[in-house]
């Protein structure tokens, strides 16, 4: 991370340059070691002291050698009672061996591949050792312990010690000692980011104590106090960054769309929009007519009818005389949206074109021409829309479907194609509101919390291999009644080619051995666009009855006649993803089922899949998923585009998250540009953060 230190408010001025300078001045850090530390992201003194422990070990409680137990770690103080000797053994390994003793017994000590220990440990001197002992009767052994002379200023011994994430060439001892020296060089020269009022209100400790305590706590309570403050700080900085972004976007001018009555659009639909759909549409329309730029997220469970909201917005854009773009995460989905939206919008004279990576050169250049001349009013496609060759005549609205698949970056990329077009994102992975606030903190949120009428609950069963026969019979029975069936195979390997092979092998078996009389097809992401297209069309038209597929059908695919989805190795999926897959059925009038094959059958998988059988609300499911799998899936930088926080564990930090957000809001209200001298350190931190990941 880069900080410009001129602006930082520090107490001791001479330490400013030092804080953002190198760490070579620290005893024990030479050129080589400084290079090694860079691998851990440590460049400056500030980086060094911000390198927080990943864990702690309680090494308090000295024991005597007679008390150590086999297989347990302990902390002893003992005399070196034999000269340390270096041995070379086969395979080039080097051992240092010696004996230690105290009043109660003797113990053999062995170090592997640390030849220098021979010269560091002196015969006849006393040391403290910490490590894992093995014991058989009175015969005690200790392997590669950490050690320290008892008169040394303790950093790795005694009491609670920090455990850092390491890299080759840096030991816990080196790191802890460097950090200790770093902290004492800085003294009280760390920038305070939290406003004094906030610290007072939540009784949070000051920055200097927090940094000292997080590294070198004396008690568990110290760790808790330091963590509380530092987690709060992370969430506070993140909240400020998102809030500021939203404030800037919120004041950006947007094109004013036409004030046309939505009833005209509704009346042409084959069904009545639900109340929730109408509400979301009204919220979008209000944004697009307000003169400010729309920057909104529509969240709705699978099947809640988000496409209709998009269609209404496209209709309004066309009525307002500009172009719109719709970006989907897969070709199948883009093609499906193309056919749905064309049939909904062409009656209004709105011209739609498709743009995907697998189109022929000729098809593409035709589409591109229509786009640049403004003949195409709606462009539907995959990320191919982002490519440089796409030149819009007048882009006024951008909608991305299944937002979680796109990074924030791509979202921004597409906006650049127009003169600040309105932006709407649609997410099919409902997430708990608290989390949405942080992941989508820069967006306004509409929620579609109602399903179209007549939807039935999809009966869901988690089963084992013993049910295979019965499930196969059930598949045949449903097909006999005219319904269609999905069979989903998971990604079983990192190697994509291997996955496709396994889907195809399974498909061959089903086709030749198990359902020889049923039209069956196979679909996977490696196929050509046209091939996939044809397979999907045949399934949609009911020509094929069973579709064996990878998760490429996970999002958005709509075949109302499908009444059963069988998911192999369901235990490998996240609950939200399974819920997505389940959403492929129960889209029409037929009673629908979801069968989850749990090939593992562990307690944990039973519990998770059991939850899915009971729950049908996507928001509740994502909450359970969040509890069981942690926030990584949601919060990971891959999906959200957000920086991974160092400490903040969002699944348990909801209270502080809310508090941090509230404080951020209040602060930005009183000092929107963070111009006050007291807020400059915060402003610096935010711009560093934004440069890294929010843009
Ligand atoms: P999702 O929110 O998962 O993207 P879709 O937009 O694909 O949902 O809609 C799911 C299905 O529900 C589609 O077949 C769509 O035509 C239908 N649908 C949407 N809105 C309504 C409604 N108000 N009444 C009846 N059916 C609807
Ligand atoms: Mg959808």
Short mmCIF file of N, CA and C in Angstrom, two decimals, residues 99-159:
data_model
loop_
_atom_site.label_atom_id
_atom_site.label_comp_id
_atom_site.label_asym_id
_atom_site.label_seq_id
_atom_site.Cartn_x
_atom_site.Cartn_y
_atom_site.Cartn_z
N UNK A 99 21.61 -32.25 25.73
CA UNK A 99 20.69 -32.60 26.81
C UNK A 99 20.45 -31.41 27.73
N UNK A 100 19.27 -31.38 28.32
CA UNK A 100 18.99 -30.35 29.31
C UNK A 100 18.50 -31.02 30.59
N UNK A 101 18.62 -30.30 31.70
CA UNK A 101 18.14 -30.89 32.94
C UNK A 101 17.66 -29.79 33.90
N UNK A 102 16.73 -30.15 34.76
CA UNK A 102 16.39 -29.30 35.90
C UNK A 102 16.39 -30.18 37.15
N UNK A 103 15.87 -29.68 38.27
CA UNK A 103 15.94 -30.45 39.52
C UNK A 103 15.19 -31.77 39.46
N UNK A 104 14.28 -31.88 38.49
CA UNK A 104 13.39 -33.04 38.50
C UNK A 104 13.71 -34.08 37.44
N UNK A 105 14.54 -33.73 36.44
CA UNK A 105 14.80 -34.74 35.42
C UNK A 105 15.66 -34.23 34.28
N UNK A 106 15.80 -35.12 33.28
CA UNK A 106 16.63 -34.84 32.12
C UNK A 106 15.81 -34.96 30.85
N UNK A 107 16.29 -34.31 29.77
CA UNK A 107 15.53 -34.38 28.52
C UNK A 107 16.49 -34.21 27.35
N UNK A 108 16.32 -35.02 26.30
CA UNK A 108 17.12 -34.88 25.10
C UNK A 108 16.48 -33.85 24.17
N UNK A 109 17.32 -33.01 23.56
CA UNK A 109 16.79 -31.99 22.65
C UNK A 109 17.40 -32.18 21.27
N UNK A 110 16.57 -32.13 20.23
CA UNK A 110 17.05 -32.27 18.85
C UNK A 110 16.52 -31.14 17.99
N UNK A 111 17.40 -30.53 17.21
CA UNK A 111 16.98 -29.52 16.22
C UNK A 111 17.27 -30.07 14.84
N UNK A 112 16.32 -29.97 13.92
CA UNK A 112 16.54 -30.40 12.55
C UNK A 112 16.91 -29.22 11.67
N UNK A 113 17.94 -29.37 10.87
CA UNK A 113 18.31 -28.36 9.89
C UNK A 113 18.41 -26.94 10.42
N UNK A 114 18.88 -26.80 11.64
CA UNK A 114 19.18 -25.47 12.15
C UNK A 114 20.60 -25.51 12.75
N UNK A 115 21.60 -25.71 11.89
CA UNK A 115 22.97 -25.94 12.38
C UNK A 115 23.48 -24.83 13.30
N UNK A 116 22.99 -23.59 13.07
CA UNK A 116 23.49 -22.46 13.86
C UNK A 116 23.14 -22.58 15.34
N UNK A 117 22.18 -23.42 15.67
CA UNK A 117 21.80 -23.59 17.08
C UNK A 117 23.00 -24.05 17.91
N UNK A 118 23.86 -24.85 17.26
CA UNK A 118 25.05 -25.36 17.93
C UNK A 118 25.86 -24.23 18.57
N UNK A 119 25.95 -23.09 17.85
CA UNK A 119 26.75 -21.98 18.36
C UNK A 119 25.96 -21.01 19.22
N UNK A 120 24.65 -21.07 19.12
CA UNK A 120 23.83 -20.12 19.89
C UNK A 120 23.52 -20.62 21.29
N UNK A 121 23.56 -21.94 21.45
CA UNK A 121 23.22 -22.51 22.75
C UNK A 121 24.51 -22.95 23.44
N UNK A 122 24.69 -22.47 24.65
CA UNK A 122 25.96 -22.73 25.31
C UNK A 122 25.84 -23.72 26.46
N UNK A 123 26.76 -24.63 26.44
CA UNK A 123 26.85 -25.65 27.47
C UNK A 123 27.00 -24.97 28.84
N UNK A 124 26.20 -25.42 29.81
CA UNK A 124 26.32 -24.90 31.16
C UNK A 124 25.48 -23.66 31.43
N UNK A 125 24.76 -23.20 30.41
CA UNK A 125 23.91 -22.04 30.64
C UNK A 125 22.45 -22.46 30.72
N UNK A 126 21.64 -21.57 31.31
CA UNK A 126 20.24 -21.88 31.48
C UNK A 126 19.41 -21.18 30.39
N UNK A 127 18.38 -21.87 29.88
CA UNK A 127 17.49 -21.29 28.86
C UNK A 127 16.05 -21.69 29.18
N UNK A 128 15.14 -20.92 28.57
CA UNK A 128 13.74 -21.36 28.60
C UNK A 128 13.45 -22.01 27.25
N UNK A 129 12.74 -23.13 27.29
CA UNK A 129 12.38 -23.84 26.07
C UNK A 129 10.87 -24.01 26.02
N UNK A 130 10.33 -23.87 24.81
CA UNK A 130 8.91 -24.15 24.63
C UNK A 130 8.76 -25.04 23.43
N UNK A 131 8.04 -26.13 23.57
CA UNK A 131 7.84 -27.02 22.44
C UNK A 131 7.04 -28.23 22.84
N UNK A 132 6.90 -29.14 21.87
CA UNK A 132 6.09 -30.32 22.10
C UNK A 132 7.01 -31.44 22.58
N UNK A 133 6.65 -32.03 23.70
CA UNK A 133 7.46 -33.09 24.29
C UNK A 133 6.94 -34.46 23.90
N UNK A 134 7.87 -35.43 23.81
CA UNK A 134 7.39 -36.81 23.74
C UNK A 134 8.01 -37.52 24.94
N UNK A 135 7.25 -38.44 25.46
CA UNK A 135 7.69 -39.03 26.72
C UNK A 135 7.35 -40.51 26.75
N UNK A 136 8.36 -41.33 27.11
CA UNK A 136 8.10 -42.74 27.37
C UNK A 136 8.76 -43.04 28.70
N UNK A 137 7.97 -43.13 29.76
CA UNK A 137 8.52 -43.32 31.11
C UNK A 137 9.34 -42.10 31.50
N UNK A 138 10.61 -42.34 31.87
CA UNK A 138 11.46 -41.22 32.24
C UNK A 138 12.26 -40.67 31.07
N UNK A 139 12.07 -41.28 29.92
CA UNK A 139 12.80 -40.87 28.74
C UNK A 139 12.02 -39.75 28.03
N UNK A 140 12.58 -38.53 28.09
CA UNK A 140 11.86 -37.38 27.54
C UNK A 140 12.63 -36.77 26.38
N UNK A 141 11.91 -36.41 25.33
CA UNK A 141 12.51 -35.81 24.15
C UNK A 141 11.79 -34.52 23.78
N UNK A 142 12.57 -33.57 23.25
CA UNK A 142 12.00 -32.31 22.81
C UNK A 142 12.58 -32.01 21.43
N UNK A 143 11.71 -31.72 20.45
CA UNK A 143 12.19 -31.51 19.09
C UNK A 143 11.96 -30.07 18.63
N UNK A 144 13.01 -29.47 18.08
CA UNK A 144 12.97 -28.11 17.53
C UNK A 144 12.12 -27.14 18.35
N UNK A 145 12.44 -26.95 19.63
CA UNK A 145 11.66 -26.01 20.44
C UNK A 145 12.04 -24.57 20.12
N UNK A 146 11.24 -23.61 20.60
CA UNK A 146 11.73 -22.23 20.61
C UNK A 146 12.45 -22.05 21.94
N UNK A 147 13.45 -21.17 21.95
CA UNK A 147 14.23 -21.03 23.18
C UNK A 147 14.66 -19.59 23.35
N UNK A 148 15.03 -19.27 24.55
CA UNK A 148 15.42 -17.91 24.86
C UNK A 148 16.19 -17.93 26.17
N UNK A 149 17.21 -17.08 26.30
CA UNK A 149 17.89 -16.97 27.59
C UNK A 149 16.91 -16.30 28.56
N UNK A 150 16.83 -16.77 29.79
CA UNK A 150 15.82 -16.25 30.71
C UNK A 150 15.98 -14.77 31.00
N UNK A 151 17.17 -14.20 30.79
CA UNK A 151 17.33 -12.78 31.08
C UNK A 151 17.04 -11.91 29.85
N UNK A 152 16.81 -12.53 28.68
CA UNK A 152 16.49 -11.75 27.48
C UNK A 152 15.14 -11.07 27.68
N UNK A 153 14.96 -9.92 27.02
CA UNK A 153 13.64 -9.30 27.11
C UNK A 153 12.70 -10.18 26.29
N UNK A 154 11.80 -10.80 26.96
CA UNK A 154 11.07 -11.90 26.36
C UNK A 154 10.14 -11.46 25.22
N UNK A 155 10.26 -12.08 24.04
CA UNK A 155 9.28 -11.86 22.98
C UNK A 155 8.59 -13.15 22.57
N UNK A 156 9.25 -14.26 22.69
CA UNK A 156 8.61 -15.49 22.23
C UNK A 156 8.36 -16.47 23.37
N UNK A 157 8.60 -16.04 24.58
CA UNK A 157 8.50 -16.95 25.72
C UNK A 157 7.60 -16.37 26.79
N UNK A 158 7.13 -17.24 27.62
CA UNK A 158 6.43 -16.77 28.80
C UNK A 158 5.16 -16.05 28.46
N UNK A 159 4.12 -16.25 29.20
CA UNK A 159 2.86 -15.55 28.97
C UNK A 159 2.27 -15.90 27.61
#
